[in-house]
Amino acid sequence: MNTSSKILVTGGTGYIGSHTTVELIIQGYDVVIVDNLSNSELFILDRIEEITGVKPAFYDYDLTNRNQIRQIFSEHPDIKGIIHFAASKAVGESVEKPLLYYRNNLNSLINLLEEMQPAGISHFVFSSSCTVYGQPDKLPVTEHAPVKPALSPYGNTKKICEDILKDTIAGGKDINVEALRYFNPIGAHASGLIGELPRGIPNNLVPFITQTAIGIREELKVFGDDYNTPDGSCIRDYIHVVDLAKAHIVALRRMMARENKSKYEMFNLGTGNGYSVLEVIKSFEKVSGHQLNYKIVDRRPGDIEQIWADTTLANNELGWKAELGIDEMMRSSWEWEKKYRNASKKY
């Protein structure tokens, strides 16, 4: 396949962005990354090169600065599409610092939209989230499920960003948008060279599991075992980050081939299966051979009881389906953790 199109990946040294960059390069795309490194590390660029043999162009810029966006487009007039990951994304922090989240997540999107049109760019893939559904009334959740009031400023920025994109198209802007609503990305690249790398104490389950197993965290807290689920712990739809990365390229190619049925489309990206917190722990223990030190504690405010995706639309319209199961997600997460800590000589 001769793609050779140039794609701007915002947040491209982050967790999902780096995996998507790898898949883009493997599939023949030319990638430009912009990332202010607020939640990622520069060495990931070298890891991308190690995996693919290609080091993408990189800008340590902030998307809230329109002049810097304009400079990228000026230096790369052949950019054909944007995959937009860059955003502040910690739910807890967003509650404590709402204005930071609104300023960063909304302004960066608005600036991109304002600058992409003069640059002749019309294809935009947006990194959205299943948080827009809240606790859905029916499971599995489809794209037609009502959008609920957000439980955090972070979740609200995703809803508002979707509204901005829809309103921009309704206002007559000649752009095509694929909004991809992720469920719970976990896992790491099969090479063990890139993976989820939270700063400080992890907000997400799987890096807390792997950091506990490797001795960085003393124990894992399981928030509640009295939910209305088979084992009492919360249920989520976990999707391997590599499957998720591939979906972005399918969505991008769909727009470039003019196969999108409307100028704004949205798709749920999950596996269609729900796993409880305790099931995830058991999977990790099985693939790693480690007994995990965990303790059941009280419920955490704001946690949704259970959610998983109906992926029919993505399967049928995008021709995409998640392929990797929970054991592979946990195995690759563990291999990444071990490889990273060894490379960093931290234990």
Short mmCIF file of C-alpha atoms in Angstrom, two decimals:
data_model
loop_
_atom_site.label_atom_id
_atom_site.label_comp_id
_atom_site.label_asym_id
_atom_site.label_seq_id
_atom_site.Cartn_x
_atom_site.Cartn_y
_atom_site.Cartn_z
CA MET A 1 0.00 0.00 0.00
CA ASN A 2 1.44 3.35 -1.01
CA THR A 3 0.18 5.80 1.59
CA SER A 4 3.07 8.26 1.96
CA SER A 5 0.66 10.86 3.40
CA LYS A 6 2.00 13.10 6.14
CA ILE A 7 0.02 13.05 9.41
CA LEU A 8 0.32 15.34 12.43
CA VAL A 9 0.00 13.39 15.69
CA THR A 10 -0.58 15.64 18.70
CA GLY A 11 0.50 14.07 21.99
CA GLY A 12 2.52 11.61 19.91
CA THR A 13 5.01 10.70 22.64
CA GLY A 14 2.19 9.82 25.05
CA TYR A 15 0.77 6.37 25.70
CA ILE A 16 -1.79 6.00 22.91
CA GLY A 17 -0.07 8.55 20.67
CA SER A 18 3.24 6.67 20.61
CA HIS A 19 1.58 3.36 19.74
CA THR A 20 -0.44 5.05 16.99
CA THR A 21 2.71 6.70 15.63
CA VAL A 22 4.37 3.28 15.41
CA GLU A 23 1.41 1.81 13.52
CA LEU A 24 1.27 4.82 11.17
CA ILE A 25 4.96 4.46 10.29
CA ILE A 26 4.64 0.69 9.82
CA GLN A 27 1.77 1.32 7.41
CA GLY A 28 3.80 3.78 5.36
CA TYR A 29 2.72 7.18 6.69
CA ASP A 30 5.08 10.07 7.33
CA VAL A 31 4.53 11.36 10.89
CA VAL A 32 5.08 14.72 12.55
CA ILE A 33 4.69 14.75 16.35
CA VAL A 34 3.85 17.76 18.50
CA ASP A 35 3.97 17.19 22.26
CA ASN A 36 4.85 19.55 25.12
CA LEU A 37 6.09 16.57 27.19
CA SER A 38 3.83 17.52 30.12
CA ASN A 39 2.84 13.87 30.53
CA SER A 40 5.37 11.96 28.44
CA GLU A 41 9.11 11.45 28.03
CA LEU A 42 11.42 12.45 25.19
CA PHE A 43 13.17 9.06 25.10
CA ILE A 44 9.98 7.59 23.60
CA LEU A 45 11.08 9.11 20.27
CA ASP A 46 14.16 6.87 20.34
CA ARG A 47 11.97 3.87 21.18
CA ILE A 48 9.69 4.64 18.22
CA GLU A 49 12.79 4.73 16.01
CA GLU A 50 14.06 1.46 17.51
CA ILE A 51 10.77 -0.27 16.66
CA THR A 52 10.18 1.23 13.21
CA GLY A 53 13.60 2.34 11.94
CA VAL A 54 12.18 5.86 11.53
CA LYS A 55 12.48 8.83 13.86
CA PRO A 56 9.51 11.14 13.25
CA ALA A 57 9.83 14.91 13.11
CA PHE A 58 9.21 16.28 16.60
CA TYR A 59 8.14 19.65 18.00
CA ASP A 60 8.22 20.40 21.73
CA TYR A 61 5.38 22.90 21.32
CA ASP A 62 2.22 23.77 23.21
CA LEU A 63 -1.02 23.67 21.24
CA THR A 64 -2.48 26.53 23.27
CA ASN A 65 0.00 28.70 21.32
CA ARG A 66 -1.49 29.33 17.86
CA ASN A 67 1.76 30.73 16.48
CA GLN A 68 3.52 27.46 17.18
CA ILE A 69 0.79 25.49 15.38
CA ARG A 70 1.05 27.87 12.44
CA GLN A 71 4.81 27.32 12.32
CA ILE A 72 4.39 23.53 12.11
CA PHE A 73 1.91 23.86 9.26
CA SER A 74 4.24 26.34 7.53
CA GLU A 75 7.20 23.96 7.77
CA HIS A 76 5.09 20.96 6.73
CA PRO A 77 2.66 22.22 4.07
CA ASP A 78 2.01 18.63 2.95
CA ILE A 79 0.27 17.50 6.16
CA LYS A 80 -2.95 15.77 5.09
CA GLY A 81 -4.56 14.88 8.42
CA ILE A 82 -4.44 15.30 12.18
CA ILE A 83 -4.84 12.71 14.93
CA HIS A 84 -5.46 14.69 18.10
CA PHE A 85 -4.48 13.01 21.38
CA ALA A 86 -2.91 15.93 23.26
CA ALA A 87 -4.94 16.71 26.38
CA SER A 88 -4.72 16.75 30.15
CA LYS A 89 -6.37 13.51 31.17
CA ALA A 90 -6.31 12.73 34.91
CA VAL A 91 -9.84 12.65 36.32
CA GLY A 92 -8.81 13.44 39.90
CA GLU A 93 -6.53 16.29 38.92
CA SER A 94 -9.27 17.78 36.75
CA VAL A 95 -11.50 18.05 39.81
CA GLU A 96 -8.76 19.92 41.66
CA LYS A 97 -7.67 22.06 38.68
CA PRO A 98 -10.73 22.51 36.45
CA LEU A 99 -9.57 25.73 34.79
CA LEU A 100 -6.30 24.12 33.72
CA TYR A 101 -8.28 21.34 32.03
CA TYR A 102 -10.74 23.64 30.31
CA ARG A 103 -8.00 25.98 29.12
CA ASN A 104 -5.70 23.24 27.86
CA ASN A 105 -8.17 20.79 26.34
CA LEU A 106 -10.55 23.29 24.74
CA ASN A 107 -8.08 25.93 23.56
CA SER A 108 -5.77 23.38 21.96
CA LEU A 109 -8.66 21.95 19.93
CA ILE A 110 -9.98 25.39 18.91
CA ASN A 111 -6.50 26.50 17.83
CA LEU A 112 -6.02 23.39 15.69
CA LEU A 113 -9.41 23.86 14.04
CA GLU A 114 -8.70 27.51 13.30
CA GLU A 115 -5.27 26.85 11.83
CA MET A 116 -5.93 23.63 9.88
CA GLN A 117 -8.32 25.25 7.38
CA PRO A 118 -5.88 27.89 6.05
CA ALA A 119 -3.29 25.07 5.87
CA GLY A 120 -5.60 23.04 3.63
CA ILE A 121 -6.05 20.17 6.11
CA SER A 122 -9.52 18.60 6.16
CA HIS A 123 -9.14 15.25 7.99
CA PHE A 124 -9.32 15.14 11.79
CA VAL A 125 -9.41 12.11 14.12
CA PHE A 126 -10.40 13.04 17.66
CA SER A 127 -9.48 11.13 20.79
CA SER A 128 -12.73 10.98 22.76
CA SER A 129 -13.86 8.80 25.64
CA CYS A 130 -16.63 6.55 26.91
CA THR A 131 -16.81 8.90 29.93
CA VAL A 132 -19.40 10.84 27.91
CA TYR A 133 -21.90 8.03 28.60
CA GLY A 134 -21.60 8.15 32.41
CA GLN A 135 -23.33 5.10 33.90
CA PRO A 136 -25.36 4.02 30.85
CA ASP A 137 -29.01 3.01 31.18
CA LYS A 138 -28.50 -0.06 28.98
CA LEU A 139 -25.55 -2.39 28.38
CA PRO A 140 -23.71 -2.85 26.15
CA VAL A 141 -23.59 0.85 25.33
CA THR A 142 -24.12 1.93 21.72
CA GLU A 143 -23.29 5.22 20.01
CA HIS A 144 -26.98 6.13 20.32
CA ALA A 145 -26.87 6.05 24.14
CA PRO A 146 -27.57 9.45 25.69
CA VAL A 147 -24.63 11.57 26.72
CA LYS A 148 -24.85 12.03 30.49
CA PRO A 149 -23.70 14.96 32.63
CA ALA A 150 -19.97 14.49 33.15
CA LEU A 151 -18.66 13.30 36.51
CA SER A 152 -15.46 15.33 36.18
CA PRO A 153 -14.11 18.39 34.35
CA TYR A 154 -11.96 16.00 32.28
CA GLY A 155 -15.04 14.09 31.12
CA ASN A 156 -16.80 17.36 30.43
CA THR A 157 -13.97 18.57 28.20
CA LYS A 158 -14.44 15.48 26.02
CA LYS A 159 -18.16 16.21 25.65
CA ILE A 160 -17.55 19.90 24.94
CA CYS A 161 -14.82 19.07 22.41
CA GLU A 162 -17.23 16.78 20.56
CA ASP A 163 -19.78 19.62 20.55
CA ILE A 164 -17.17 22.06 19.22
CA LEU A 165 -16.32 19.67 16.38
CA LYS A 166 -19.98 19.11 15.45
CA ASP A 167 -20.77 22.82 15.61
CA THR A 168 -17.71 23.68 13.52
CA ILE A 169 -18.92 21.35 10.77
CA ALA A 170 -22.50 22.64 11.07
CA GLY A 171 -21.09 26.15 10.67
CA GLY A 172 -19.87 25.25 7.21
CA LYS A 173 -16.20 24.39 7.80
CA ASP A 174 -14.94 21.92 5.21
CA ILE A 175 -13.54 19.29 7.56
CA ASN A 176 -14.22 15.62 8.20
CA VAL A 177 -14.12 14.28 11.75
CA GLU A 178 -13.96 10.80 13.20
CA ALA A 179 -14.58 10.96 16.97
CA LEU A 180 -13.36 7.74 18.57
CA ARG A 181 -14.82 6.99 21.99
CA TYR A 182 -12.31 4.78 23.79
CA PHE A 183 -13.20 2.45 26.56
CA ASN A 184 -10.21 1.42 28.75
CA PRO A 185 -6.88 1.19 26.89
CA ILE A 186 -4.27 -1.04 28.52
CA GLY A 187 -1.36 -3.18 27.37
CA ALA A 188 1.89 -2.28 25.63
CA HIS A 189 3.78 -2.85 22.40
CA ALA A 190 4.96 -6.42 21.85
CA SER A 191 8.58 -5.20 21.81
CA GLY A 192 8.30 -3.99 25.40
CA LEU A 193 9.85 -0.69 24.28
CA ILE A 194 6.79 1.55 24.73
CA GLY A 195 3.87 1.35 27.13
CA GLU A 196 1.88 3.25 29.72
CA LEU A 197 4.21 5.46 31.76
CA PRO A 198 2.32 7.53 34.35
CA ARG A 199 4.10 10.20 36.32
CA GLY A 200 3.87 9.81 40.08
CA ILE A 201 1.16 7.58 41.53
CA PRO A 202 -0.81 5.93 38.72
CA ASN A 203 -4.46 6.89 38.23
CA ASN A 204 -5.21 3.78 36.20
CA LEU A 205 -5.57 0.18 37.34
CA VAL A 206 -3.03 -1.67 35.22
CA PRO A 207 0.09 0.44 35.85
CA PHE A 208 -0.80 0.28 39.55
CA ILE A 209 -0.93 -3.52 39.25
CA THR A 210 2.44 -3.76 37.50
CA GLN A 211 4.10 -1.25 39.81
CA THR A 212 2.82 -3.19 42.82
CA ALA A 213 4.11 -6.46 41.39
CA ILE A 214 7.56 -5.00 40.73
CA GLY A 215 7.77 -3.50 44.23
CA ILE A 216 7.30 0.22 43.58
CA ARG A 217 3.88 0.29 45.28
CA GLU A 218 3.27 -1.51 48.56
CA GLU A 219 -0.22 -2.74 47.74
CA LEU A 220 -3.07 -2.33 45.29
CA LYS A 221 -6.39 -1.03 46.58
CA VAL A 222 -9.54 -2.49 45.04
CA PHE A 223 -12.27 0.10 45.50
CA GLY A 224 -15.35 -1.88 46.54
CA ASP A 225 -16.49 -5.48 46.33
CA ASP A 226 -20.20 -4.80 46.89
CA TYR A 227 -21.24 -3.58 43.45
CA ASN A 228 -24.06 -5.34 41.60
CA THR A 229 -21.62 -7.40 39.52
CA PRO A 230 -20.75 -11.13 39.62
CA ASP A 231 -17.76 -10.69 41.96
CA GLY A 232 -18.73 -7.29 43.43
CA SER A 233 -15.96 -5.27 41.77
CA CYS A 234 -16.39 -2.70 39.00
CA ILE A 235 -16.52 -3.86 35.38
CA ARG A 236 -14.83 -2.13 32.44
CA ASP A 237 -14.22 -2.85 28.76
CA TYR A 238 -10.42 -3.10 28.48
CA ILE A 239 -8.91 -2.77 25.00
CA HIS A 240 -5.32 -3.41 23.95
CA VAL A 241 -3.60 -0.15 23.04
CA VAL A 242 -2.26 -1.65 19.79
CA ASP A 243 -5.78 -2.60 18.68
CA LEU A 244 -6.83 0.95 19.56
CA ALA A 245 -3.92 2.47 17.62
CA LYS A 246 -4.84 0.49 14.50
CA ALA A 247 -8.43 1.79 14.70
CA HIS A 248 -7.17 5.38 14.31
CA ILE A 249 -5.46 4.50 11.05
CA VAL A 250 -8.56 2.74 9.74
CA ALA A 251 -10.63 5.83 10.59
CA LEU A 252 -8.10 8.14 8.95
CA ARG A 253 -7.96 6.02 5.80
CA ARG A 254 -11.76 5.98 5.67
CA MET A 255 -11.86 9.78 5.45
CA MET A 256 -9.02 10.01 2.95
CA ALA A 257 -10.78 7.50 0.69
CA ARG A 258 -14.01 9.53 1.11
CA GLU A 259 -15.81 6.50 2.52
CA ASN A 260 -17.21 8.38 5.54
CA LYS A 261 -21.00 8.62 5.34
CA SER A 262 -21.16 12.03 7.00
CA LYS A 263 -18.65 14.76 7.82
CA TYR A 264 -18.90 13.88 11.51
CA GLU A 265 -18.85 10.24 12.61
CA MET A 266 -18.32 8.67 16.03
CA PHE A 267 -17.44 5.11 16.98
CA ASN A 268 -17.10 3.14 20.20
CA LEU A 269 -13.72 1.44 20.47
CA GLY A 270 -13.71 -1.48 22.86
CA THR A 271 -13.76 -5.26 22.77
CA GLY A 272 -17.44 -5.64 23.61
CA ASN A 273 -16.50 -7.62 26.74
CA GLY A 274 -16.54 -6.45 30.33
CA TYR A 275 -13.94 -7.57 32.88
CA SER A 276 -14.10 -6.88 36.59
CA VAL A 277 -11.19 -5.48 38.57
CA LEU A 278 -10.74 -8.84 40.28
CA GLU A 279 -10.77 -10.66 36.91
CA VAL A 280 -8.02 -8.33 35.66
CA ILE A 281 -5.97 -9.11 38.79
CA LYS A 282 -6.45 -12.87 38.25
CA SER A 283 -5.36 -12.55 34.62
CA PHE A 284 -2.23 -10.70 35.68
CA GLU A 285 -1.40 -13.30 38.32
CA LYS A 286 -1.84 -16.06 35.75
CA VAL A 287 0.38 -14.58 33.02
CA SER A 288 3.04 -13.18 35.36
CA GLY A 289 3.26 -15.97 37.91
CA HIS A 290 3.13 -13.31 40.68
CA GLN A 291 0.70 -13.23 43.56
CA LEU A 292 -0.45 -9.62 43.80
CA ASN A 293 -0.67 -7.86 47.15
CA TYR A 294 -4.11 -6.25 47.05
CA LYS A 295 -6.71 -5.17 49.57
CA ILE A 296 -10.44 -4.50 49.26
CA VAL A 297 -11.30 -1.00 50.47
CA ASP A 298 -14.38 1.23 50.37
CA ARG A 299 -15.89 2.38 47.12
CA ARG A 300 -14.33 5.42 45.45
CA PRO A 301 -16.67 8.36 44.82
CA GLY A 302 -17.58 8.84 41.18
CA ASP A 303 -16.72 5.32 39.99
CA ILE A 304 -19.15 3.87 37.45
CA GLU A 305 -20.37 0.40 38.39
CA GLN A 306 -20.07 -1.24 34.98
CA ILE A 307 -19.72 -0.35 31.33
CA TRP A 308 -18.77 -2.12 28.15
CA ALA A 309 -19.14 -1.30 24.50
CA ASP A 310 -21.40 -2.41 21.73
CA THR A 311 -18.78 -2.39 18.95
CA THR A 312 -21.15 -3.35 16.11
CA LEU A 313 -20.89 0.02 14.37
CA ALA A 314 -17.07 0.09 14.38
CA ASN A 315 -16.94 -3.55 13.31
CA ASN A 316 -19.34 -3.03 10.40
CA GLU A 317 -18.54 0.50 9.23
CA LEU A 318 -14.81 0.72 9.90
CA GLY A 319 -14.16 -2.96 9.25
CA TRP A 320 -12.16 -2.94 12.48
CA LYS A 321 -12.30 -5.39 15.38
CA ALA A 322 -10.21 -5.72 18.53
CA GLU A 323 -8.11 -8.89 18.30
CA LEU A 324 -6.07 -9.12 21.51
CA GLY A 325 -7.56 -10.55 24.72
CA ILE A 326 -7.18 -9.69 28.39
CA ASP A 327 -4.29 -12.12 29.02
CA GLU A 328 -2.25 -10.58 26.19
CA MET A 329 -3.05 -7.11 27.53
CA MET A 330 -1.72 -8.05 30.96
CA ARG A 331 1.28 -10.00 29.62
CA SER A 332 2.45 -7.09 27.46
CA SER A 333 1.91 -4.61 30.33
CA TRP A 334 4.11 -6.74 32.57
CA GLU A 335 6.84 -7.14 29.94
CA TRP A 336 6.89 -3.36 29.43
CA GLU A 337 7.11 -2.70 33.17
CA LYS A 338 9.99 -5.13 33.63
CA LYS A 339 11.89 -3.90 30.60
CA TYR A 340 11.44 -0.23 31.52
CA ARG A 341 12.58 -0.70 35.13
CA ASN A 342 15.59 -2.73 34.03
CA ALA A 343 16.56 -0.09 31.45
CA SER A 344 16.16 2.63 34.08
CA LYS A 345 18.12 0.59 36.65
CA LYS A 346 15.51 1.42 39.25
CA TYR A 347 15.49 -2.02 40.85
#
